[in-house]
Tab-separated table of C-alpha atoms and ligand atoms in Angstrom:
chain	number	residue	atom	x	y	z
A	28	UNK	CA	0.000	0.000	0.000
A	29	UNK	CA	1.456	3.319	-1.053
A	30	UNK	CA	2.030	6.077	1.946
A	31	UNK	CA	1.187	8.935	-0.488
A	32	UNK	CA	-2.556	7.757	-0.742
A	33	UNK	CA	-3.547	5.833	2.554
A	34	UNK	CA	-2.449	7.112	6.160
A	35	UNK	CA	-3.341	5.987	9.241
A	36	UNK	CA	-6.381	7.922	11.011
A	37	UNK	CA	-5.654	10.174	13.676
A	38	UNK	CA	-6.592	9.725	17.039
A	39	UNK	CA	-9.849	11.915	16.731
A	40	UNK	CA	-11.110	9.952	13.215
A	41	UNK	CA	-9.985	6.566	14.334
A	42	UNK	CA	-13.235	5.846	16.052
A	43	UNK	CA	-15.238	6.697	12.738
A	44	UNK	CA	-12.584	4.541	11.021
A	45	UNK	CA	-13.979	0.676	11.023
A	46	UNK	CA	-11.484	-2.456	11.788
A	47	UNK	CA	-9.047	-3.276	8.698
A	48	UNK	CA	-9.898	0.226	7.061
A	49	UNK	CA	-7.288	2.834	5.761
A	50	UNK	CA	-8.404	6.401	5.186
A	51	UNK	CA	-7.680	7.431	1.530
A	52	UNK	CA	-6.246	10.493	0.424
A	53	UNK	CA	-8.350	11.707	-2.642
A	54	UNK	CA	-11.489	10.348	-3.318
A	55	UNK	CA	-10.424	6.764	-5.320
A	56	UNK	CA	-12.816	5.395	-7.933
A	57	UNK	CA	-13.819	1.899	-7.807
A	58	UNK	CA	-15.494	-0.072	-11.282
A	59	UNK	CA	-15.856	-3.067	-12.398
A	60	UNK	CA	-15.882	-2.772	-16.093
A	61	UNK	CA	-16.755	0.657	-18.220
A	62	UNK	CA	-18.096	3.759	-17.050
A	63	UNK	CA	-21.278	4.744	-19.391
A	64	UNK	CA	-21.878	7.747	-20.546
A	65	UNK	CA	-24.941	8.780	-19.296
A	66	UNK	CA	-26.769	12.585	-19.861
A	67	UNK	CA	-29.770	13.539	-17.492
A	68	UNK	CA	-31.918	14.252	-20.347
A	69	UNK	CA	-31.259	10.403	-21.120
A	70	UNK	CA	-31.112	9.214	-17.111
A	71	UNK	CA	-34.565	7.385	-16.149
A	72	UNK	CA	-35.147	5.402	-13.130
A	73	UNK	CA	-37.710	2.353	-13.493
A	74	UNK	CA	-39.096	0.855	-10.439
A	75	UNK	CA	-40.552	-2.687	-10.680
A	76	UNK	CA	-41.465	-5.785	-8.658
A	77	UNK	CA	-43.663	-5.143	-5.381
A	78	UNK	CA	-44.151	-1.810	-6.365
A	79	UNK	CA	-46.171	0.924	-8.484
A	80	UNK	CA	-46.028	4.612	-8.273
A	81	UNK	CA	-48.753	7.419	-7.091
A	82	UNK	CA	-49.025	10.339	-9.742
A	83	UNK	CA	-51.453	12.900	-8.746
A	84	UNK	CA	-53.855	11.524	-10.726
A	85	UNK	CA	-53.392	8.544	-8.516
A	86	UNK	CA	-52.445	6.101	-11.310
A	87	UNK	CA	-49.445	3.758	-11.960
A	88	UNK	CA	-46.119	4.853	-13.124
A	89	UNK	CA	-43.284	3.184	-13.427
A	90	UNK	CA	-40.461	5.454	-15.171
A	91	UNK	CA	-38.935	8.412	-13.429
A	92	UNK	CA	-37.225	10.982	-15.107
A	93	UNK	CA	-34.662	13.325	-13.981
A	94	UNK	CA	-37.016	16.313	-13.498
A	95	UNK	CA	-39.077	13.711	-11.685
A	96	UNK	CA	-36.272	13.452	-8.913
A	97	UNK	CA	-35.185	16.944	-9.419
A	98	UNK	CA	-39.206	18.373	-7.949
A	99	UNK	CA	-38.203	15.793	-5.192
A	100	UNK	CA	-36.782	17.528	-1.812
A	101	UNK	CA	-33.153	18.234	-2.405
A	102	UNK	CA	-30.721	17.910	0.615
A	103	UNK	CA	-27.268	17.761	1.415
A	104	UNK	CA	-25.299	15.212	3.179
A	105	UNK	CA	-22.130	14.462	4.965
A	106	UNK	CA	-21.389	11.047	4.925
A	107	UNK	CA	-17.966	8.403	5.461
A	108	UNK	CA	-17.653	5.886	2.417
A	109	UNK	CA	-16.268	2.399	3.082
A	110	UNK	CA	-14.831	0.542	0.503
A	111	UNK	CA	-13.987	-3.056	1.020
A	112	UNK	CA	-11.162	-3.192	-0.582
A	113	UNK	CA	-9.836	-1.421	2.948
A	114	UNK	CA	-9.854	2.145	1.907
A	115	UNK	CA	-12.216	4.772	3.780
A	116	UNK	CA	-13.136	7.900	2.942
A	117	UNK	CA	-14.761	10.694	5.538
A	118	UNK	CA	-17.158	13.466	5.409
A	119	UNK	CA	-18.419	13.071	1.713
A	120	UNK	CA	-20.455	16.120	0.822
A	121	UNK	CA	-23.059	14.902	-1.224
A	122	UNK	CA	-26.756	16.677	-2.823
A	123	UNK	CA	-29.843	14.623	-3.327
A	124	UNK	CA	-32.813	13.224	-2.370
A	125	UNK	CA	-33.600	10.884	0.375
A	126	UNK	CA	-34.542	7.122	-0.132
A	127	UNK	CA	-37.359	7.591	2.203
A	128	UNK	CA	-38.976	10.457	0.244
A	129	UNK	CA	-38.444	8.612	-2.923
A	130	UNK	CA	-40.283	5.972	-1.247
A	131	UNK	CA	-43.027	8.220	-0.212
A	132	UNK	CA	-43.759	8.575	-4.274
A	133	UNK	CA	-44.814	4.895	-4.548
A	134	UNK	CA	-47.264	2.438	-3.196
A	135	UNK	CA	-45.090	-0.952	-1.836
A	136	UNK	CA	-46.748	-4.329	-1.364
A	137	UNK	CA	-46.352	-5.032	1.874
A	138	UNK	CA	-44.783	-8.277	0.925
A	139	UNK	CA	-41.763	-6.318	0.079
A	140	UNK	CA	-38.526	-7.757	1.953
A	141	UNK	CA	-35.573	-6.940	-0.382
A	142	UNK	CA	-35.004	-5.078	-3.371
A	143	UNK	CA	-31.885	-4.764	-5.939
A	144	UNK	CA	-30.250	-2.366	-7.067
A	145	UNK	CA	-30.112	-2.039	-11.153
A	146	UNK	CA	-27.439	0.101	-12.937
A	147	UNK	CA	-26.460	1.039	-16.821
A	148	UNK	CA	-23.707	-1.164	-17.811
A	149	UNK	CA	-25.778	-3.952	-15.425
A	150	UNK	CA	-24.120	-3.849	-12.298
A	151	UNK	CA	-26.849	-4.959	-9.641
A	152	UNK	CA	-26.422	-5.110	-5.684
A	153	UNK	CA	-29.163	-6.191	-3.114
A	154	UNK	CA	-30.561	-4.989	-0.128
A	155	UNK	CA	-32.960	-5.806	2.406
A	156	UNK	CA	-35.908	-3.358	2.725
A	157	UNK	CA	-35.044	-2.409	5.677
A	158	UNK	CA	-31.406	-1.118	5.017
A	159	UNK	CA	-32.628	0.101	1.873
A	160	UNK	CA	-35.210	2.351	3.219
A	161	UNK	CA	-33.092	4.391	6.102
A	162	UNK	CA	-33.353	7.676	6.808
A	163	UNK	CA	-29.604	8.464	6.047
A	164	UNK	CA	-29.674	6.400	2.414
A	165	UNK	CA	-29.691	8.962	-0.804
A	166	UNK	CA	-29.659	9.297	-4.268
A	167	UNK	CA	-27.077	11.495	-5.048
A	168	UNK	CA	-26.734	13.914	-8.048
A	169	UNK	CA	-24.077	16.346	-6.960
A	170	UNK	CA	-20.830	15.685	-5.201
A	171	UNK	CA	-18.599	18.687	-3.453
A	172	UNK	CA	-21.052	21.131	-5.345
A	173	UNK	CA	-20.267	19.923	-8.555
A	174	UNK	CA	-22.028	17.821	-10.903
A	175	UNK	CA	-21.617	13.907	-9.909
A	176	UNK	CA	-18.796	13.090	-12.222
A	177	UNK	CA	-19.532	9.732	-14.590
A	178	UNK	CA	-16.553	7.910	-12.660
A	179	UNK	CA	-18.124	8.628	-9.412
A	180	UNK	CA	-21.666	7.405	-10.708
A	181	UNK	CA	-23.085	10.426	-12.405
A	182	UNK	CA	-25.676	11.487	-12.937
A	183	UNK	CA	-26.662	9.260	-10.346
A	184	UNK	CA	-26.077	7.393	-7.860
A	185	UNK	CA	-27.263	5.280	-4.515
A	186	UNK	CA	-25.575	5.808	-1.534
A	187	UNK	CA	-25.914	3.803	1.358
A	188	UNK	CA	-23.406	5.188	4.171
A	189	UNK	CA	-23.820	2.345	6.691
A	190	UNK	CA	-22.631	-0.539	4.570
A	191	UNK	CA	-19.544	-1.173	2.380
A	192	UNK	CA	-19.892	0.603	-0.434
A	193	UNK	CA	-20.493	-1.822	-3.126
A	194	UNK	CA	-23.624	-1.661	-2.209
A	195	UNK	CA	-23.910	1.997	-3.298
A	196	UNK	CA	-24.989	1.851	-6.972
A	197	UNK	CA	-23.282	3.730	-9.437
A	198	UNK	CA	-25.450	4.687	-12.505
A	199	UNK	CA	-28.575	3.520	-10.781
A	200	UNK	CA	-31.237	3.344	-13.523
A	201	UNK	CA	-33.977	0.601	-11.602
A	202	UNK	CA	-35.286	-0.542	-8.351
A	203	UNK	CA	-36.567	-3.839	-8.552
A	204	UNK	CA	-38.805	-4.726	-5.258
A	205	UNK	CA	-38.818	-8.085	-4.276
A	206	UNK	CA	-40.315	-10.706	-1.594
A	207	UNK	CA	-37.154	-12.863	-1.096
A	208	UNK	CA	-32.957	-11.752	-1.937
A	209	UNK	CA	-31.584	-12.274	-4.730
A	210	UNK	CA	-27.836	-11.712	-5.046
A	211	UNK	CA	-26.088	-8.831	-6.999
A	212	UNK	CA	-22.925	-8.419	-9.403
A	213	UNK	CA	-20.367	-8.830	-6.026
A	214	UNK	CA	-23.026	-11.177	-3.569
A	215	UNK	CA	-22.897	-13.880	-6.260
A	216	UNK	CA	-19.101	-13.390	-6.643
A	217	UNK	CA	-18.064	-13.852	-3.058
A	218	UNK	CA	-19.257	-10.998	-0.970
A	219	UNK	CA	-21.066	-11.005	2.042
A	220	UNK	CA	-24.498	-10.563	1.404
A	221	UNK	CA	-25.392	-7.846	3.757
A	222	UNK	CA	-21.690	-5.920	4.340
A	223	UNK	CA	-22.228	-4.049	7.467
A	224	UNK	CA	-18.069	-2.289	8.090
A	225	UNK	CA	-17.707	-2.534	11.307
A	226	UNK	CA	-18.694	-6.185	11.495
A	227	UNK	CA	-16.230	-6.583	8.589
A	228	UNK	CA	-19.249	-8.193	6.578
A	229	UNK	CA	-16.808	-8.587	3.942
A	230	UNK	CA	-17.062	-12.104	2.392
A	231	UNK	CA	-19.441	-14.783	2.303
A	232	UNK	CA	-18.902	-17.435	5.115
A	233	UNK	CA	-15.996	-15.681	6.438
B	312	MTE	N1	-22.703	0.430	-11.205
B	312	MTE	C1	-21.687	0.237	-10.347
B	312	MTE	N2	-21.811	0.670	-9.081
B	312	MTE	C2	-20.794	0.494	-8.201
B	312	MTE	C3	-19.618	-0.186	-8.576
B	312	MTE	C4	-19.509	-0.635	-9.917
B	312	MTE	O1	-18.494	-1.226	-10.327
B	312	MTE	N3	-20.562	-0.409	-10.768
B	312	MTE	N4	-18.597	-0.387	-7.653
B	312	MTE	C5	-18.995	-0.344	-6.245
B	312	MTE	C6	-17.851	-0.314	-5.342
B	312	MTE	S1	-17.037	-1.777	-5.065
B	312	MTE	C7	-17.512	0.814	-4.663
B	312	MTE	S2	-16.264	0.835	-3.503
B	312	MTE	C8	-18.149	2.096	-4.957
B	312	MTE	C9	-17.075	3.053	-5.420
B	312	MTE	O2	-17.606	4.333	-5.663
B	312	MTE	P1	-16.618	5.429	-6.229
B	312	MTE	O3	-16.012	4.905	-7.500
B	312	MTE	O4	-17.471	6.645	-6.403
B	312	MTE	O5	-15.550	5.632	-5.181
B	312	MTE	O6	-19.144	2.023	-5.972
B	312	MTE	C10	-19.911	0.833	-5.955
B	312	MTE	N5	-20.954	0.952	-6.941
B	313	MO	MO1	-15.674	-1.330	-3.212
């Protein structure tokens, strides 16, 4: 591991820092495979499964576009990033819109247990409903007041602060709501299925 990107966290961080974590330097990008190209005029978000969607005329949609999210509440966030591949990364300034007021847009059956993640270039990851649907989870369009840049998951993104961040879609284009789990991209290839940090949830059976 190179000194010029990971040091070791300082006494006041090393509490927010979980076991086996380093805290990058820089903000590292993490992909598995090629980073589309995606514009917000193009950028639609399809919900399916366990779920349909109020409009105000109290019918069923099931595409949202990115004026859709963008009449949505818009928030900012400050949020650590865990990457299992052992680097960290603190106080993420982020701008978007909260899972659970996304959530308030659509009707769930209350079978619902897990949904999964879909992205462009089909990178999936799974979560239950429950870690899914917590207050601190976000879509997020902007990062550091800029634009989310297409390495980092622009336009956007999923972010889901409390568990590794695989499990923070890049390129998130679906929700698919389920009534069992199904594995994603990294849960069939090894990884834990949940990935909570600071339980080091980072393999299966390990
Ligand atoms: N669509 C998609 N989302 C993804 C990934 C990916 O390869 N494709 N990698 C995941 C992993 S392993 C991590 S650590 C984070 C990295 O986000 P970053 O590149 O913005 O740091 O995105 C996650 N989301
Ligand atoms: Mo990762």
């Amino acid at each position: 591991m190179s000194r010029k990107f990971f040091a070791k966290p300082d006494s006041s961080q090393s509490d927010r820092v979980p076991p086996g974590q380093y805290l990058a330097k820089g903000f590292p990008v993490l992909t598995y495979g090629e980073t589309p190209q995606i514009n917000t005029e193009d950028w639609q978000l399809r919900v399916w499964g366990l779920a349909g969607s109020k409009t105000a005329e109290g019918g069923e949609r099931l595409t949202f576009t990115w004026s859709d999210f963008m009449n949505l509440p818009q928030q900012n966030f400050t949020a650590d990033f865990h990457c299992v591949t052992r680097w960290s990364k603190l106080d993420v300034q982020w701008t978007g819109i909260k899972v659970t007021d996304f959530l308030e847009t659509i009707t769930l059956n209350p079978k619902t247990t897990h949904v999964l993640q879909h992205c462009y270039g089909g990178y999936t990851t799974n979560l239950p409903l429950e870690d899914f649907a917590r207050p601190e989870n976000f879509f997020a369009h902007t990062l550091n007041g800029e634009s989310l840049p297409a390495e980092h998951g622009g336009p956007m993104r999923l972010v889901v602060p409390h568990l590794y961040a695989w499990k923070s879609a890049k390129w998130i284009n679906g929700i698919e709501f389920l009534d069992h789990d199904r594995p994603g991209f990294w849960e069939r290839n090894g990884y834990h299925q949940r990935g909570e940090p600071w339980a080091q949830e980072r393999y299966a059976g390990r």
